[in-house]
CSV table of C-alpha atoms in Angstrom, one decimal:
chain,number,residue,atom,x,y,z
J,1,UNK,CA,-26.8,6.1,20.5
J,2,UNK,CA,-27.6,9.1,22.3
J,3,UNK,CA,-26.2,11.7,23.5
J,4,UNK,CA,-27.1,15.0,25.3
J,5,UNK,CA,-26.5,18.9,23.6
J,6,UNK,CA,-28.1,20.1,20.1
J,7,UNK,CA,-29.4,16.2,19.8
J,8,UNK,CA,-31.7,17.6,16.2
J,9,UNK,CA,-27.6,17.4,14.5
J,10,UNK,CA,-26.0,15.2,16.8
J,11,UNK,CA,-27.2,12.0,15.4
J,12,UNK,CA,-25.2,12.3,12.1
J,13,UNK,CA,-21.8,14.0,14.0
J,14,UNK,CA,-21.2,10.9,16.4
J,15,UNK,CA,-18.6,9.8,14.5
J,16,UNK,CA,-16.8,10.6,11.4
J,17,UNK,CA,-13.5,11.1,9.0
J,18,UNK,CA,-11.7,14.1,8.9
J,19,UNK,CA,-11.7,16.7,6.3
J,20,UNK,CA,-7.9,16.1,4.6
J,21,UNK,CA,-6.4,17.4,1.8
J,22,UNK,CA,-5.6,15.7,-0.6
J,23,UNK,CA,-7.2,12.2,0.4
J,24,UNK,CA,-10.9,12.9,1.2
J,25,UNK,CA,-11.6,13.7,-2.2
J,26,UNK,CA,-15.9,12.4,-3.8
J,27,UNK,CA,-13.8,9.1,-4.9
J,28,UNK,CA,-12.2,8.7,-1.3
J,29,UNK,CA,-15.6,9.2,0.0
J,30,UNK,CA,-17.7,7.2,-2.1
J,31,UNK,CA,-15.5,4.6,-0.6
J,32,UNK,CA,-15.6,5.3,2.6
J,33,UNK,CA,-19.6,4.8,2.5
J,34,UNK,CA,-19.7,1.4,0.5
J,35,UNK,CA,-18.2,1.0,3.8
J,36,UNK,CA,-20.3,2.6,6.5
J,37,UNK,CA,-23.9,4.2,6.0
J,38,UNK,CA,-24.0,6.2,9.8
J,39,UNK,CA,-20.5,7.8,9.4
J,40,UNK,CA,-19.9,12.0,8.7
J,41,UNK,CA,-17.6,12.3,6.1
J,42,UNK,CA,-16.3,15.4,4.6
J,43,UNK,CA,-14.5,17.4,1.6
J,44,UNK,CA,-11.3,18.9,1.9
J,45,UNK,CA,-10.5,21.4,2.6
J,46,UNK,CA,-11.4,23.9,-0.1
J,47,UNK,CA,-10.7,28.0,-0.3
J,48,UNK,CA,-14.2,30.3,-0.5
J,49,UNK,CA,-12.2,32.0,-3.1
J,50,UNK,CA,-12.0,29.0,-5.8
J,51,UNK,CA,-15.6,27.6,-4.9
J,52,UNK,CA,-16.7,31.5,-5.4
J,53,UNK,CA,-14.3,31.5,-9.0
J,54,UNK,CA,-13.2,28.4,-9.5
J,55,UNK,CA,-14.7,24.6,-11.5
J,56,UNK,CA,-17.7,24.3,-9.2
J,57,UNK,CA,-18.8,21.1,-10.6
J,58,UNK,CA,-15.0,20.0,-10.3
J,59,UNK,CA,-14.3,21.1,-6.8
J,60,UNK,CA,-17.9,20.0,-5.6
J,61,UNK,CA,-19.5,17.5,-7.3
J,62,UNK,CA,-20.2,14.8,-5.6
J,63,UNK,CA,-22.0,11.6,-5.5
J,64,UNK,CA,-25.6,11.7,-3.5
J,65,UNK,CA,-25.0,8.9,-1.9
J,66,UNK,CA,-22.1,9.9,0.2
J,67,UNK,CA,-24.8,11.6,2.1
J,68,UNK,CA,-24.2,12.4,5.4
J,69,UNK,CA,-21.5,14.5,3.5
J,70,UNK,CA,-20.1,18.2,4.6
J,71,UNK,CA,-18.1,21.4,3.2
J,72,UNK,CA,-15.0,22.3,4.6
J,73,UNK,CA,-14.0,25.9,3.3
J,74,UNK,CA,-10.9,27.7,4.2
J,75,UNK,CA,-11.1,31.3,4.0
J,76,UNK,CA,-11.6,35.0,6.5
J,77,UNK,CA,-13.2,36.9,4.4
J,78,UNK,CA,-17.4,37.0,5.2
J,79,UNK,CA,-18.7,38.3,2.7
J,80,UNK,CA,-16.9,34.8,0.7
J,81,UNK,CA,-17.4,31.8,3.1
J,82,UNK,CA,-20.6,33.4,2.5
J,83,UNK,CA,-21.2,33.3,-1.3
J,84,UNK,CA,-19.0,29.8,-1.0
J,85,UNK,CA,-21.4,28.1,2.3
J,86,UNK,CA,-24.1,29.4,-0.2
J,87,UNK,CA,-22.9,28.0,-3.4
J,88,UNK,CA,-22.1,24.4,-1.3
J,89,UNK,CA,-25.9,24.6,0.3
J,90,UNK,CA,-26.9,24.5,-3.8
J,91,UNK,CA,-24.8,21.5,-4.2
J,92,UNK,CA,-26.4,19.8,-1.8
J,93,UNK,CA,-24.0,19.4,1.3
J,94,UNK,CA,-25.4,18.2,4.2
J,95,UNK,CA,-22.8,21.7,7.0
J,96,UNK,CA,-21.0,23.8,6.2
J,97,UNK,CA,-17.6,23.7,8.6
J,98,UNK,CA,-14.7,26.4,8.6
J,99,UNK,CA,-11.7,25.9,8.9
J,100,UNK,CA,-9.5,27.0,12.0
J,101,UNK,CA,-6.9,24.0,12.6
J,102,UNK,CA,-5.1,23.6,9.7
J,103,UNK,CA,-0.8,24.7,9.8
J,104,UNK,CA,-0.2,25.2,6.5
J,105,UNK,CA,1.8,27.8,5.0
J,106,UNK,CA,-0.6,28.3,2.2
J,107,UNK,CA,-3.1,29.4,4.7
J,108,UNK,CA,-1.2,31.1,6.9
J,109,UNK,CA,-0.2,33.1,3.9
J,110,UNK,CA,-3.7,33.8,3.7
J,111,UNK,CA,-4.2,34.3,7.4
J,112,UNK,CA,-7.1,31.7,7.7
J,113,UNK,CA,-7.0,27.8,9.0
J,114,UNK,CA,-5.2,28.2,12.5
J,115,UNK,CA,-3.8,31.6,11.8
J,116,UNK,CA,-7.9,32.4,12.7
J,117,UNK,CA,-7.1,31.1,16.9
J,118,UNK,CA,-5.7,34.4,17.6
J,119,UNK,CA,-8.0,35.8,16.0
J,120,UNK,CA,-12.2,35.5,17.4
J,121,UNK,CA,-13.8,38.0,16.6
J,122,UNK,CA,-12.9,36.9,12.7
J,123,UNK,CA,-14.7,33.1,12.7
J,124,UNK,CA,-17.2,34.7,14.7
J,125,UNK,CA,-18.0,36.6,12.1
J,126,UNK,CA,-17.2,34.3,9.3
J,127,UNK,CA,-20.0,32.0,11.0
J,128,UNK,CA,-22.6,34.8,11.3
J,129,UNK,CA,-22.4,35.3,8.0
J,130,UNK,CA,-23.0,32.4,6.6
J,131,UNK,CA,-25.6,31.3,9.1
J,132,UNK,CA,-27.2,34.1,8.0
J,133,UNK,CA,-26.8,32.8,4.4
J,134,UNK,CA,-27.7,29.3,4.4
J,135,UNK,CA,-30.2,26.8,6.3
J,136,UNK,CA,-28.0,24.1,6.8
J,137,UNK,CA,-25.8,23.9,9.9
J,138,UNK,CA,-22.7,25.7,10.3
J,139,UNK,CA,-20.0,24.5,12.0
J,140,UNK,CA,-16.0,24.8,13.8
J,141,UNK,CA,-13.5,22.2,13.1
J,142,UNK,CA,-10.5,24.1,15.9
J,143,UNK,CA,-6.9,23.5,17.5
J,144,UNK,CA,-6.9,23.5,21.7
J,145,UNK,CA,-4.4,26.9,20.0
J,146,UNK,CA,-1.4,27.5,18.2
J,147,UNK,CA,2.0,28.7,19.8
J,148,UNK,CA,3.0,30.2,22.6
J,149,UNK,CA,-1.2,30.2,23.5
J,150,UNK,CA,-2.2,29.1,26.8
J,151,UNK,CA,-5.0,26.2,25.7
J,152,UNK,CA,-7.4,27.2,28.5
J,153,UNK,CA,-8.4,30.9,27.8
J,154,UNK,CA,-7.4,30.7,23.9
J,155,UNK,CA,-9.6,27.4,22.9
J,156,UNK,CA,-12.9,28.8,25.6
J,157,UNK,CA,-12.4,32.0,23.3
J,158,UNK,CA,-12.4,30.3,20.2
J,159,UNK,CA,-15.5,28.3,21.2
J,160,UNK,CA,-17.5,31.6,22.6
J,161,UNK,CA,-17.4,33.8,20.3
J,162,UNK,CA,-18.3,30.3,17.5
J,163,UNK,CA,-21.3,29.7,19.6
J,164,UNK,CA,-21.9,33.3,20.0
J,165,UNK,CA,-22.5,33.6,16.2
J,166,UNK,CA,-24.5,30.6,15.3
J,167,UNK,CA,-22.3,28.1,15.2
J,168,UNK,CA,-24.1,24.2,15.5
J,169,UNK,CA,-20.8,22.5,16.5
J,170,UNK,CA,-17.2,22.8,17.5
J,171,UNK,CA,-15.0,20.0,16.1
J,172,UNK,CA,-11.5,20.0,18.2
J,173,UNK,CA,-7.5,18.5,17.0
J,174,UNK,CA,-6.9,17.8,20.3
J,175,UNK,CA,-3.9,19.3,20.1
J,176,UNK,CA,-2.0,23.0,19.6
J,177,UNK,CA,-0.5,24.3,16.3
J,178,UNK,CA,2.8,26.0,15.7
J,179,UNK,CA,2.4,28.4,13.2
J,180,UNK,CA,6.2,28.6,12.9
J,181,UNK,CA,8.9,26.0,12.6
J,182,UNK,CA,6.6,22.6,12.3
J,183,UNK,CA,5.2,20.8,9.0
J,184,UNK,CA,1.6,20.2,8.2
J,185,UNK,CA,2.5,16.5,8.7
J,186,UNK,CA,4.5,17.0,11.9
J,187,UNK,CA,2.2,19.3,13.9
J,188,UNK,CA,0.1,16.0,13.8
J,189,UNK,CA,2.6,14.4,15.4
J,190,UNK,CA,4.6,16.4,17.5
J,191,UNK,CA,2.8,18.9,19.4
J,192,UNK,CA,1.3,16.5,22.5
J,193,UNK,CA,-2.5,15.2,22.6
J,194,UNK,CA,-4.3,17.0,25.5
J,195,UNK,CA,-7.6,15.5,25.0
J,196,UNK,CA,-8.6,16.3,28.6
J,197,UNK,CA,-8.8,20.1,27.6
J,198,UNK,CA,-11.3,19.0,24.7
J,199,UNK,CA,-12.7,17.3,28.2
J,200,UNK,CA,-13.0,20.1,30.1
J,201,UNK,CA,-14.9,22.1,27.6
J,202,UNK,CA,-17.3,19.9,26.8
J,203,UNK,CA,-17.9,19.5,30.9
J,204,UNK,CA,-18.3,23.3,31.1
J,205,UNK,CA,-20.6,23.7,28.5
J,206,UNK,CA,-23.0,20.6,28.6
J,207,UNK,CA,-25.4,22.1,26.1
J,208,UNK,CA,-22.6,22.5,23.4
J,209,UNK,CA,-22.0,19.9,20.8
J,210,UNK,CA,-18.1,19.3,21.5
J,211,UNK,CA,-16.4,16.4,18.5
J,212,UNK,CA,-13.0,15.4,19.7
J,213,UNK,CA,-10.0,14.4,16.4
J,214,UNK,CA,-6.7,14.1,16.9
J,215,UNK,CA,-4.7,10.6,17.5
J,216,UNK,CA,-7.6,8.4,17.9
J,217,UNK,CA,-6.2,5.4,16.2
J,218,UNK,CA,-9.0,2.6,16.6
J,219,UNK,CA,-12.9,2.0,17.4
J,220,UNK,CA,-12.3,1.0,20.5
J,221,UNK,CA,-10.7,4.7,21.4
J,222,UNK,CA,-13.8,6.0,20.0
J,223,UNK,CA,-16.1,4.8,22.3
J,224,UNK,CA,-13.6,5.1,24.9
J,225,UNK,CA,-14.0,8.9,23.9
J,226,UNK,CA,-17.5,9.2,23.7
J,227,UNK,CA,-18.6,8.7,27.1
J,228,UNK,CA,-17.0,12.1,27.6
J,229,UNK,CA,-17.6,14.1,24.5
J,230,UNK,CA,-20.7,14.1,22.1
J,231,UNK,CA,-19.1,12.7,18.2
J,232,UNK,CA,-15.4,11.3,17.5
J,233,UNK,CA,-13.3,11.8,14.0
J,234,UNK,CA,-11.0,9.9,12.3
J,235,UNK,CA,-8.5,11.2,10.0
J,236,UNK,CA,-5.1,8.9,8.9
J,237,UNK,CA,-6.3,5.7,10.9
J,238,UNK,CA,-9.1,5.5,8.7
J,239,UNK,CA,-7.8,6.6,5.7
J,240,UNK,CA,-5.2,4.4,6.2
J,241,UNK,CA,-6.6,0.9,7.1
J,242,UNK,CA,-10.2,1.8,5.6
J,243,UNK,CA,-11.4,-1.5,6.7
J,244,UNK,CA,-11.7,0.5,10.4
J,245,UNK,CA,-15.1,2.2,8.8
J,246,UNK,CA,-16.9,-1.1,8.4
J,247,UNK,CA,-17.7,-0.7,12.1
J,248,UNK,CA,-18.6,2.0,12.8
J,249,UNK,CA,-21.7,1.7,12.0
J,250,UNK,CA,-22.0,-1.1,14.8
J,251,UNK,CA,-20.5,1.2,16.8
J,252,UNK,CA,-23.3,3.9,16.3
J,253,UNK,CA,-26.3,1.4,16.7
J,254,UNK,CA,-24.8,-0.8,18.8
J,255,UNK,CA,-25.1,-4.3,17.3
J,256,UNK,CA,-22.8,-6.4,16.3
J,257,UNK,CA,-20.6,-5.7,13.6
J,258,UNK,CA,-21.6,-7.2,10.0
J,259,UNK,CA,-18.8,-9.0,7.8
J,260,UNK,CA,-17.8,-7.5,5.0
J,261,UNK,CA,-19.0,-8.7,1.5
J,262,UNK,CA,-15.1,-7.7,-0.1
J,263,UNK,CA,-16.2,-8.8,-3.5
J,264,UNK,CA,-19.7,-6.9,-4.1
J,265,UNK,CA,-17.4,-4.4,-2.3
J,266,UNK,CA,-14.7,-4.9,-5.2
J,267,UNK,CA,-17.0,-4.8,-7.6
J,268,UNK,CA,-19.4,-1.4,-7.0
J,269,UNK,CA,-16.1,1.2,-7.0
J,270,UNK,CA,-15.4,-1.3,-10.3
J,271,UNK,CA,-18.3,-0.4,-11.6
J,272,UNK,CA,-17.6,3.8,-10.2
J,273,UNK,CA,-14.2,3.4,-11.9
J,274,UNK,CA,-15.4,2.3,-15.1
J,275,UNK,CA,-18.1,5.4,-15.0
J,276,UNK,CA,-15.3,7.4,-13.8
J,277,UNK,CA,-12.9,6.1,-17.1
J,278,UNK,CA,-15.6,6.7,-19.1
J,279,UNK,CA,-16.1,10.1,-18.2
J,280,UNK,CA,-11.9,10.8,-18.6
J,281,UNK,CA,-11.2,10.2,-15.4
J,282,UNK,CA,-8.3,7.9,-14.4
J,283,UNK,CA,-8.4,4.4,-12.3
J,284,UNK,CA,-5.5,5.3,-10.1
J,285,UNK,CA,-7.7,8.5,-8.8
J,286,UNK,CA,-10.1,5.9,-7.5
J,287,UNK,CA,-7.7,3.0,-6.2
J,288,UNK,CA,-5.2,5.4,-4.6
J,289,UNK,CA,-7.6,5.2,-2.0
J,290,UNK,CA,-8.4,2.0,-1.8
J,291,UNK,CA,-4.6,1.0,-1.5
J,292,UNK,CA,-4.9,-0.2,1.9
J,293,UNK,CA,-7.9,-2.3,2.4
J,294,UNK,CA,-6.9,-5.2,2.9
J,295,UNK,CA,-3.6,-4.7,6.4
J,296,UNK,CA,-4.0,-7.7,7.6
J,297,UNK,CA,-4.9,-9.8,5.0
J,298,UNK,CA,-2.6,-12.3,3.7
J,299,UNK,CA,-2.6,-11.1,0.5
J,300,UNK,CA,-2.4,-7.7,1.3
J,301,UNK,CA,1.2,-7.0,-0.6
J,302,UNK,CA,1.0,-7.8,-3.8
J,303,UNK,CA,-2.7,-6.1,-3.9
J,304,UNK,CA,-0.7,-2.7,-3.2
J,305,UNK,CA,1.0,-4.1,-5.5
J,306,UNK,CA,-0.4,-4.5,-8.1
J,307,UNK,CA,-2.6,-0.9,-8.0
J,308,UNK,CA,0.6,0.6,-7.5
J,309,UNK,CA,2.4,-0.5,-10.3
J,310,UNK,CA,-0.8,-1.2,-13.1
J,311,UNK,CA,-3.6,1.8,-11.2
J,312,UNK,CA,-1.3,4.5,-13.0
J,313,UNK,CA,-0.6,3.3,-16.1
J,314,UNK,CA,-1.9,5.5,-19.1
J,315,UNK,CA,-5.1,3.2,-20.2
J,316,UNK,CA,-5.8,0.8,-16.6
J,317,UNK,CA,-8.8,-0.7,-16.3
J,318,UNK,CA,-11.6,-1.7,-13.5
J,319,UNK,CA,-10.2,-5.1,-14.7
J,320,UNK,CA,-7.0,-4.0,-12.7
J,321,UNK,CA,-8.3,-3.8,-9.6
J,322,UNK,CA,-10.1,-7.4,-9.6
J,323,UNK,CA,-6.7,-8.5,-10.5
J,324,UNK,CA,-5.4,-6.9,-7.5
J,325,UNK,CA,-8.6,-8.3,-5.7
J,326,UNK,CA,-8.0,-12.0,-6.4
J,327,UNK,CA,-4.5,-11.9,-4.8
J,328,UNK,CA,-6.0,-11.1,-1.3
J,329,UNK,CA,-6.9,-14.2,0.5
J,330,UNK,CA,-9.3,-13.3,2.5
J,331,UNK,CA,-9.4,-16.8,4.7
J,332,UNK,CA,-5.7,-15.5,6.1
J,333,UNK,CA,-5.6,-12.4,8.2
J,334,UNK,CA,-2.5,-11.5,10.4
J,335,UNK,CA,-1.6,-9.2,12.3
J,336,UNK,CA,1.0,-7.3,9.0
J,337,UNK,CA,0.5,-7.8,5.5
């Protein structure tokens, strides 16, 4: 599937799984990669200070099978963002993304995330500093505005600032963020979606890569958005019903969706979990991302119960995952389980 504008970066950005704090860690990304080879995967947002001063292997380490994978950074200090981006490049990430959309209290106290919608010049300075330090694509993920901003002028100002600094792509969550009065969860659900605002931004900037995010729950919806923008990003829908990702490659390549070899998938994840446990980890670090895998299949509820009750116990091994899988009837699929 070809898209106009910035063609050298489009191939790996037609479909992406959104960065989600506490969810898209390395184990989640390894699991998602077993379901799709073509989607661009993102880390959780990692604060630049943590990258610079923290346990880098724990924060940034990933399995090379995760490629293409992007590192999302949080911060507002250009020099710190540049240093963190350079560290991320050294770890082998394919892209550096700046978070200009998270509305949590933690990022507000650090005056970054969605707060940066109010200061496009700060975004430009951060992007420019990272572009000067790394040869990777540097991208921005933002909202259409915050609080009482006029989304027509606010989004244009942010986009123009990012592109003037050399940003390679802009991902837009098609909602405002309210910095006071709404929790991060409410900010993902209550502000109304305005996909047309993102479409208008693309129409005005045909040679720029613009991707859309927010409230997209199916690949049919994703395909519809791709008629208007360059890329589409799914978040919670892909996490809570990960089997949806098995259709991404067919969407991107225009072919038939291949059936999932669930037995092979479970064995691959069991082997991965065993390696993680051997290095000092716990089974639940891996399996917590797999809870929704069999949504719609007979036995899915029992599968979830086994993982939820047994995988969290000290000393739990990969046999728990195999036991949970044995409860699933792959020949019987229902609308709910």
